[in-house]
Coordinates of C-alpha atoms in Angstrom, one line a residue:
G1 CA 0.0 0.0 0.0
A2 CA 0.9 3.7 -0.1
G3 CA 3.0 4.9 2.7
V4 CA 3.8 8.3 4.3
P5 CA 6.3 9.2 6.9
Y6 CA 5.0 10.6 10.2
L7 CA 4.4 14.4 10.2
E8 CA 6.4 16.1 13.0
Y9 CA 5.6 18.9 15.3
V10 CA 5.7 22.2 13.3
T11 CA 5.9 25.7 14.9
A12 CA 5.2 28.9 12.9
L13 CA 4.6 32.5 13.5
A14 CA 1.1 34.1 13.3
G15 CA 0.7 35.9 9.9
D16 CA 3.4 33.7 8.3
E17 CA 3.0 31.0 5.7
V18 CA 3.8 27.3 6.4
F19 CA 4.4 24.2 4.3
L20 CA 3.5 20.8 5.6
Q21 CA 5.2 18.1 3.4
A22 CA 5.2 14.3 3.3
A23 CA 7.0 11.9 1.0
V24 CA 4.5 9.3 -0.4
R25 CA 5.6 6.0 -1.9
G26 CA 3.7 3.2 -3.4
S27 CA 2.2 2.1 -6.7
A28 CA 0.3 4.6 -8.7
P29 CA -2.4 5.8 -8.9
I30 CA -2.2 7.3 -5.4
S31 CA -4.9 9.5 -3.8
V32 CA -3.8 12.0 -1.2
T33 CA -6.2 13.6 1.3
W34 CA -5.3 16.2 4.0
M35 CA -7.4 16.7 7.1
K36 CA -7.5 18.9 10.1
G37 CA -9.0 17.1 13.0
K38 CA -11.9 15.2 11.3
D39 CA -12.5 17.7 8.6
I40 CA -11.2 17.3 5.0
I41 CA -9.2 20.3 4.0
K42 CA -10.3 21.9 0.7
E43 CA -8.4 24.5 -1.3
D44 CA -9.3 28.2 -1.2
N45 CA -7.5 31.5 -1.3
K46 CA -5.8 30.6 2.0
V47 CA -4.9 26.9 1.5
K48 CA -3.3 25.1 -1.4
V49 CA -2.8 21.3 -1.8
T50 CA -0.3 19.7 -4.2
F51 CA 1.0 16.2 -4.9
E52 CA 3.8 15.9 -7.4
N53 CA 6.7 13.4 -7.9
G54 CA 5.9 11.5 -4.7
S55 CA 5.7 14.6 -2.5
A56 CA 2.4 15.8 -0.9
S57 CA 2.4 19.3 0.4
L58 CA -0.1 21.6 2.2
D59 CA 0.5 25.4 1.9
I60 CA -1.3 27.6 4.5
K61 CA -1.0 31.4 4.2
H62 CA -1.8 34.2 6.8
L63 CA -1.6 31.9 9.8
D64 CA -3.9 32.7 12.7
T65 CA -5.2 30.9 15.8
N66 CA -7.8 29.0 13.7
D67 CA -4.9 27.2 11.9
A68 CA -3.3 25.6 15.0
G69 CA -4.2 22.0 15.5
V70 CA -3.6 18.4 14.4
Y71 CA -3.2 17.8 10.7
S72 CA -3.2 14.4 9.0
C73 CA -2.1 13.2 5.5
R74 CA -3.7 10.0 4.1
A75 CA -2.4 8.2 1.0
T76 CA -4.5 5.6 -0.7
N77 CA -4.0 3.2 -3.7
S78 CA -5.5 -0.1 -4.8
A79 CA -3.5 -2.0 -2.2
G80 CA -4.7 0.1 0.7
G81 CA -3.9 3.3 2.6
K82 CA -1.8 4.8 5.3
E83 CA -2.1 8.0 7.4
S84 CA 0.3 10.1 9.4
H85 CA -0.4 13.0 11.8
G86 CA 1.4 16.1 12.9
T87 CA 0.7 19.1 15.1
L88 CA 0.9 22.8 14.0
T89 CA 1.6 25.3 16.7
I90 CA 1.2 29.1 16.1
K91 CA 3.5 31.4 17.9
G92 CA 3.1 35.2 18.4
L93 CA -0.7 35.0 18.9
T94 CA -0.5 38.0 21.2
S95 CA 0.5 40.0 18.1
S96 CA -2.9 39.3 16.5
F97 CA -4.8 42.7 16.0
P98 CA -8.5 43.1 16.2
P99 CA -10.2 44.8 13.2
S100 CA -10.6 48.6 13.1
F101 CA -12.1 50.9 10.5
V102 CA -9.9 53.1 8.4
T103 CA -12.9 54.7 6.6
E104 CA -16.6 54.3 7.5
P105 CA -19.6 54.5 5.2
E106 CA -21.3 58.0 5.1
S107 CA -24.9 58.7 5.8
Q108 CA -26.8 59.8 2.6
E109 CA -30.0 61.5 1.6
I110 CA -31.0 60.7 -1.9
S111 CA -33.8 60.7 -4.4
P112 CA -35.9 57.5 -5.3
G113 CA -34.6 55.4 -8.1
S114 CA -30.9 56.2 -7.4
T115 CA -28.1 53.7 -6.8
V116 CA -26.4 53.9 -3.4
R117 CA -22.9 52.6 -2.4
L118 CA -21.9 52.3 1.2
K119 CA -18.2 51.6 1.5
S120 CA -15.8 50.8 4.4
T121 CA -12.1 50.1 4.6
F122 CA -10.5 48.4 7.6
K123 CA -7.4 46.8 9.0
G124 CA -6.6 44.0 11.4
T125 CA -5.1 40.5 11.5
A126 CA -6.4 38.2 8.7
P127 CA -8.6 36.4 8.2
L128 CA -11.3 39.1 8.4
S129 CA -15.0 38.3 8.2
V130 CA -17.4 41.1 6.9
Q131 CA -21.2 41.3 7.3
W132 CA -23.7 44.0 6.3
F133 CA -27.0 44.6 8.1
K134 CA -30.1 46.8 7.7
G135 CA -31.3 47.2 11.3
D136 CA -31.0 43.7 12.7
A137 CA -31.4 41.8 9.4
E138 CA -28.3 40.6 7.7
L139 CA -28.1 41.4 4.0
T140 CA -26.9 39.1 1.2
T141 CA -26.2 39.6 -2.5
G142 CA -29.4 39.3 -4.5
G143 CA -32.2 41.3 -6.2
A144 CA -31.5 45.0 -5.7
C145 CA -28.6 44.4 -3.3
Y146 CA -25.0 43.6 -4.1
I147 CA -22.1 43.1 -1.6
M148 CA -18.4 43.1 -2.7
T149 CA -15.7 42.3 -0.1
E150 CA -11.9 42.3 -0.6
A151 CA -9.0 41.8 1.8
L152 CA -9.3 45.2 3.6
S153 CA -12.4 46.8 2.1
S154 CA -16.1 46.1 1.5
Y155 CA -19.0 47.9 -0.1
L156 CA -22.8 47.5 -0.2
E157 CA -24.7 48.6 -3.3
L158 CA -28.5 49.2 -3.4
Y159 CA -30.2 49.7 -6.8
A160 CA -33.3 51.7 -7.6
V161 CA -33.9 52.7 -4.0
K162 CA -37.3 53.6 -2.7
P163 CA -38.5 55.3 0.5
A164 CA -39.0 51.8 2.1
D165 CA -35.2 51.4 1.8
S166 CA -34.6 54.2 4.3
G167 CA -33.0 53.1 7.6
A168 CA -29.7 52.4 9.5
Y169 CA -27.2 50.2 7.6
S170 CA -24.2 48.7 9.5
C171 CA -21.0 46.9 8.6
K172 CA -19.5 44.4 11.0
V173 CA -15.9 43.2 10.6
S174 CA -14.6 40.2 12.8
N175 CA -11.5 38.2 13.3
A176 CA -10.1 35.9 16.0
A177 CA -9.1 38.9 18.1
G178 CA -12.5 40.6 18.1
S179 CA -15.1 42.5 16.0
V180 CA -16.1 46.1 15.3
S181 CA -19.2 47.7 13.7
C182 CA -20.0 51.0 12.2
S183 CA -23.3 52.3 10.7
A184 CA -24.7 55.0 8.4
N185 CA -28.2 56.2 7.8
L186 CA -29.8 56.1 4.4
F187 CA -32.8 58.5 3.8
V188 CA -34.6 58.1 0.5
Q189 CA -36.6 61.2 -0.1
E190 CA -40.3 60.8 -0.8
P191 CA -41.4 62.7 -3.9
A192 CA -44.2 65.2 -3.5
T193 CA -47.5 63.4 -4.2
F194 CA -51.1 64.4 -3.9
V195 CA -53.0 62.1 -1.5
E196 CA -56.3 64.0 -1.9
R197 CA -56.6 65.7 -5.3
L198 CA -58.7 68.6 -6.4
E199 CA -62.3 67.7 -7.5
P200 CA -62.5 67.4 -11.3
S201 CA -64.9 70.4 -11.4
Q202 CA -66.3 72.9 -8.9
L203 CA -69.2 75.4 -9.3
I204 CA -68.4 78.9 -8.1
K205 CA -70.9 81.6 -7.3
K206 CA -70.6 85.2 -8.4
G207 CA -70.0 87.6 -5.5
E208 CA -69.1 84.9 -3.1
Y209 CA -65.7 83.2 -2.3
A210 CA -64.5 79.8 -3.6
Q211 CA -62.0 77.5 -1.9
L212 CA -59.9 75.0 -3.7
E213 CA -58.0 72.5 -1.6
C214 CA -55.9 69.3 -1.8
K215 CA -53.6 67.3 0.4
V216 CA -49.9 66.5 -0.4
T217 CA -47.3 64.2 1.1
G218 CA -43.5 64.0 0.6
T219 CA -40.2 65.0 2.0
P220 CA -39.9 68.6 3.1
E221 CA -39.4 71.2 1.8
I222 CA -42.4 71.1 -0.5
K223 CA -43.1 74.1 -2.7
I224 CA -46.7 74.7 -3.7
S225 CA -47.6 76.7 -6.8
W226 CA -51.1 77.5 -8.2
F227 CA -51.9 78.2 -11.8
K228 CA -55.0 79.4 -13.7
D229 CA -55.1 78.4 -17.4
D230 CA -51.3 77.7 -17.2
R231 CA -50.5 81.1 -15.7
E232 CA -49.1 81.2 -12.2
I233 CA -51.2 82.9 -9.6
K234 CA -49.6 85.3 -7.2
D235 CA -50.9 86.1 -3.7
S236 CA -53.1 89.2 -3.9
A237 CA -56.3 90.7 -2.5
K238 CA -58.1 88.4 -5.0
H239 CA -56.2 85.2 -4.3
K240 CA -55.1 83.8 -1.0
M241 CA -52.8 80.8 -0.9
T242 CA -51.9 78.7 2.2
L243 CA -50.2 75.5 3.1
V244 CA -51.1 74.3 6.6
G245 CA -49.7 70.9 7.5
S246 CA -50.3 68.9 4.4
T247 CA -53.3 70.8 3.1
A248 CA -52.8 73.3 0.2
V249 CA -55.6 75.9 -0.1
L250 CA -56.4 78.6 -2.7
R251 CA -59.2 81.0 -1.9
L252 CA -60.9 83.1 -4.6
L253 CA -62.5 86.2 -3.2
D254 CA -65.5 88.1 -4.7
V255 CA -65.9 85.6 -7.6
T256 CA -66.7 87.0 -11.1
L257 CA -67.2 85.4 -14.5
E258 CA -63.5 86.0 -15.2
D259 CA -62.6 83.5 -12.4
C260 CA -64.0 80.6 -14.5
G261 CA -61.2 78.4 -16.0
E262 CA -58.8 75.5 -15.2
Y263 CA -56.9 75.7 -12.0
T264 CA -53.8 73.5 -11.3
C265 CA -51.9 73.0 -8.1
E266 CA -48.3 71.9 -8.4
A267 CA -46.4 70.3 -5.5
K268 CA -42.6 70.0 -5.9
N269 CA -39.6 68.9 -3.8
N270 CA -36.1 67.6 -4.6
A271 CA -37.4 64.1 -5.2
G272 CA -40.1 64.9 -7.7
K273 CA -43.4 66.8 -8.4
D274 CA -47.1 66.1 -8.9
T275 CA -50.0 68.2 -10.3
S276 CA -53.7 68.2 -9.7
S277 CA -56.3 70.2 -11.8
L278 CA -59.9 71.2 -11.7
S279 CA -62.3 73.2 -13.9
S280 CA -64.0 76.0 -12.0
L281 CA -67.1 77.3 -13.7
L282 CA -70.4 79.1 -13.6
K283 CA -73.2 77.2 -15.3
S284 CA -76.3 78.6 -17.0
P285 CA -79.5 77.3 -15.5
Y286 CA -81.1 74.3 -17.2
F287 CA -84.2 72.3 -16.5
V288 CA -83.9 68.6 -15.6
K289 CA -87.7 68.4 -15.0
E290 CA -90.4 70.5 -16.7
F291 CA -94.2 70.8 -16.2
E292 CA -96.5 69.5 -19.0
P293 CA -99.8 70.6 -20.5
R294 CA -102.8 69.7 -18.3
E295 CA -106.5 69.9 -18.1
V296 CA -107.8 70.9 -14.7
L297 CA -111.1 70.4 -13.0
K298 CA -113.0 73.5 -12.2
D299 CA -112.5 74.8 -8.6
S300 CA -109.5 72.4 -8.0
D301 CA -106.0 73.4 -7.0
V302 CA -103.1 72.8 -9.4
I303 CA -99.3 72.8 -9.0
L304 CA -96.9 73.4 -11.8
E305 CA -93.4 72.1 -10.7
C306 CA -90.0 72.1 -12.4
E307 CA -86.5 71.4 -11.3
V308 CA -83.5 73.5 -12.4
L309 CA -79.7 73.0 -12.1
G310 CA -76.8 75.4 -12.8
T311 CA -75.0 77.9 -10.7
P312 CA -77.1 79.8 -8.1
P313 CA -78.2 82.4 -7.3
F314 CA -81.2 82.2 -9.7
E315 CA -83.9 84.8 -10.5
V316 CA -87.2 83.1 -11.2
Y317 CA -90.1 84.7 -13.1
W318 CA -93.6 83.2 -13.7
L319 CA -95.8 84.4 -16.5
K320 CA -99.3 83.6 -17.8
D321 CA -100.0 84.6 -21.4
N322 CA -96.8 86.7 -21.2
K323 CA -98.0 88.6 -18.1
P324 CA -96.2 88.4 -14.8
V325 CA -97.7 86.1 -12.1
R326 CA -96.9 87.1 -8.5
S327 CA -97.7 85.4 -5.2
S328 CA -101.2 86.3 -4.0
R329 CA -104.4 84.7 -2.7
K330 CA -104.8 83.1 -6.1
H331 CA -101.1 82.1 -6.7
R332 CA -98.3 80.8 -4.5
I333 CA -94.7 80.7 -5.8
S334 CA -92.2 78.4 -4.0
I335 CA -88.5 78.0 -4.5
E336 CA -86.8 75.3 -2.5
N337 CA -83.2 74.3 -3.5
S338 CA -83.5 73.2 -7.1
L339 CA -87.4 72.8 -7.1
I340 CA -89.5 75.7 -8.3
S341 CA -93.3 75.6 -8.2
L342 CA -96.4 77.7 -8.9
Q343 CA -99.7 76.7 -7.2
V344 CA -103.0 78.0 -8.6
F345 CA -106.0 77.9 -6.3
K346 CA -109.7 77.2 -7.3
F347 CA -108.9 76.9 -11.0
D348 CA -111.6 78.3 -13.3
S349 CA -111.9 79.4 -16.9
S350 CA -110.0 82.7 -16.3
D351 CA -107.0 80.7 -15.2
A352 CA -106.7 78.7 -18.4
G353 CA -103.8 79.8 -20.7
E354 CA -100.1 79.4 -21.3
Y355 CA -97.9 79.4 -18.2
Q356 CA -94.2 80.0 -18.4
C357 CA -91.3 79.7 -15.9
R358 CA -88.2 81.7 -16.7
V359 CA -84.9 81.2 -14.7
T360 CA -81.8 83.3 -15.1
N361 CA -78.4 83.7 -13.6
D362 CA -75.3 85.8 -14.5
V363 CA -74.4 83.3 -17.3
G364 CA -77.7 82.6 -19.1
S365 CA -81.4 81.7 -18.8
C366 CA -83.8 78.9 -19.5
V367 CA -87.6 78.7 -20.1
C368 CA -90.2 76.0 -19.9
S369 CA -93.9 76.5 -20.7
S370 CA -97.2 74.6 -21.2
E371 CA -100.9 75.1 -21.5
L372 CA -103.4 74.7 -18.7
A373 CA -107.0 74.2 -19.8
L374 CA -110.2 73.9 -17.8
K375 CA -111.4 70.3 -18.1
E376 CA -114.7 70.4 -20.1
P377 CA -117.7 68.1 -19.3
P378 CA -119.0 66.0 -22.2
Q379 CA -121.2 67.8 -24.7
F380 CA -123.2 66.3 -27.6
V381 CA -122.4 68.0 -30.8
K382 CA -124.8 65.6 -32.7
R383 CA -127.4 63.7 -30.8
I384 CA -128.9 60.3 -31.6
E385 CA -132.1 60.4 -33.6
N386 CA -135.4 58.4 -33.7
I387 CA -135.2 55.4 -36.0
S388 CA -137.9 53.0 -37.5
S389 CA -137.0 49.5 -38.6
L390 CA -138.6 46.4 -39.9
R391 CA -138.1 43.1 -38.1
G392 CA -134.8 41.4 -39.1
G393 CA -133.3 44.7 -40.2
T394 CA -130.2 46.6 -38.9
I395 CA -130.1 50.0 -37.1
V396 CA -127.3 52.4 -36.1
F397 CA -127.6 55.1 -33.4
Q398 CA -124.7 57.6 -33.8
A399 CA -123.7 60.6 -31.7
T400 CA -120.8 63.1 -31.9
I401 CA -119.3 64.1 -28.5
K402 CA -116.8 66.8 -27.4
G403 CA -115.2 67.4 -24.0
S404 CA -112.0 66.6 -22.1
M405 CA -110.7 63.1 -22.5
P406 CA -110.9 60.5 -21.2
I407 CA -114.6 60.2 -21.9
T408 CA -116.5 57.0 -21.1
V409 CA -119.6 56.2 -23.3
S410 CA -122.3 53.8 -22.3
W411 CA -125.7 52.8 -23.9
L412 CA -129.0 52.1 -22.1
K413 CA -132.5 50.9 -23.2
D414 CA -135.3 51.9 -21.0
N415 CA -132.7 52.7 -18.2
D416 CA -131.1 49.2 -18.5
D417 CA -127.4 48.9 -19.6
I418 CA -126.9 47.4 -23.0
V419 CA -124.4 44.6 -23.2
E420 CA -122.6 43.7 -26.4
D421 CA -123.4 40.3 -28.0
D422 CA -123.1 38.8 -31.5
N423 CA -125.8 41.2 -32.9
T424 CA -125.1 44.3 -30.7
K425 CA -121.9 46.3 -31.1
M426 CA -120.7 49.6 -29.5
T427 CA -117.8 51.8 -30.5
F428 CA -116.4 55.2 -29.6
V429 CA -113.8 56.4 -32.1
N430 CA -112.7 59.9 -33.0
N431 CA -115.4 61.4 -30.8
V432 CA -118.1 59.4 -32.5
A433 CA -120.2 57.0 -30.4
T434 CA -122.0 54.3 -32.3
L435 CA -124.5 51.6 -31.3
M436 CA -125.3 49.0 -34.0
I437 CA -128.0 46.3 -33.7
R438 CA -128.6 43.6 -36.2
A439 CA -131.5 41.1 -36.6
I440 CA -134.0 43.5 -35.1
E441 CA -136.8 41.9 -33.1
V442 CA -139.9 43.1 -31.4
K443 CA -138.0 43.2 -28.0
H444 CA -135.7 46.0 -29.4
D445 CA -138.6 48.4 -29.6
G446 CA -138.2 51.2 -27.0
K447 CA -136.3 54.3 -25.8
Y448 CA -132.5 54.3 -26.1
F449 CA -130.0 56.5 -24.2
C450 CA -126.4 57.5 -25.0
Q451 CA -124.5 58.5 -21.9
A452 CA -121.1 60.3 -21.9
K453 CA -119.0 60.8 -18.7
N454 CA -115.7 62.3 -17.7
D455 CA -114.2 63.8 -14.5
A456 CA -116.0 67.1 -15.2
G457 CA -119.5 65.8 -15.7
I458 CA -122.0 63.5 -17.3
Q459 CA -124.5 64.1 -20.3
R460 CA -127.3 62.0 -21.8
C461 CA -129.3 62.1 -25.0
S462 CA -132.1 59.8 -26.1
A463 CA -134.1 58.6 -29.1
L464 CA -136.8 56.0 -30.0
L465 CA -136.5 52.8 -31.9
T466 CA -139.8 51.8 -33.5
V467 CA -140.0 48.2 -34.8
K468 CA -142.6 47.9 -37.6
G469 CA -144.7 44.9 -38.4
L470 CA -145.5 44.1 -34.8

């Protein structure tokens, strides 16, 4: 099998470099493994393992306390394996220096979206371990975070920072002799942003004051500017601007037509700006509900009602046949919010006519109108006439009626209601009432009535039917 001579006790100084070597003999191929205690040693920047020409070596740089201990070298081939051990002792451990910072990262205040680099340089006895933290949470490379560490320096980079990245960041450097930390504060400015915007539109009233307000958030100092139709507004007797807490207010005093337009509030700080706009206007009055033509019963009360929108104050005028109507014992005019009404008491023929409501403000006017008529009772323009008929014949009673609709027409014979059947038909079309009877019999002989009725009254007319050949 493969064989190695026993390793001896080796002493080295802290910070130095040491070579552990062993001559290996045996038939190739031979596999060599170095171990410290029970752990297999793997190569890295500090440790290098070689096996050439029958010589196995372990090269260890920057010796420190962690490197002291029992090392073993194991050689193996197809015939078997052998292992030898040796002890490495480090002298001068008292000269190991704890880490200290040469330069510390600086606190920063920056705008959102920026890239931040926090850098530290340090000294101390190697090996040095470096960790970065935000608060108590350790940071690692990934996503918007990148950490780069070299022998005596390290930096933390944060990409596309946002306000949530604000906080305390710390760098911790450790070695066998101790550890040290330093920290820096990162403040990511919050851009000026409206959290309560202006209403899209706002009605203003002539002669009164109007107040436009919105709420803004962001990192101070925030500058507020107001514009009307893209021209900046200056503080004056007409315009008063305030910023109290987070609320920006523009007051317009003694409003006139010239104050209509588009108003914009701009909030700006070092991190960004935001705008909010509204249209301020006076609106002409317009009807959303109008009164309609009506027929009114004699001696009843009637109300004409309409609903108007626009910018108050309104002036309201009522007219009948183009003559002014005013509140009196006969008329009552009412204005309640957007509802306007005219009540006419004990309506009679003199109250019939065209009624008009006219509403005006400083911008314009609107008008609605309709006819009020006295509801007329039925009246026979043409009455039914006496008729003679032979048995088996067909007769038609016909009357023409005028009056306010709806009119109900009924027919009677000797004061009994006539009911339609196959030979008896009744119609009322285009103001003409008709009763047609076919297959006349003796029983049809008698007195017939045509009765017309509506809300205003009732009228009757009569005629005789004589059946011949009894």
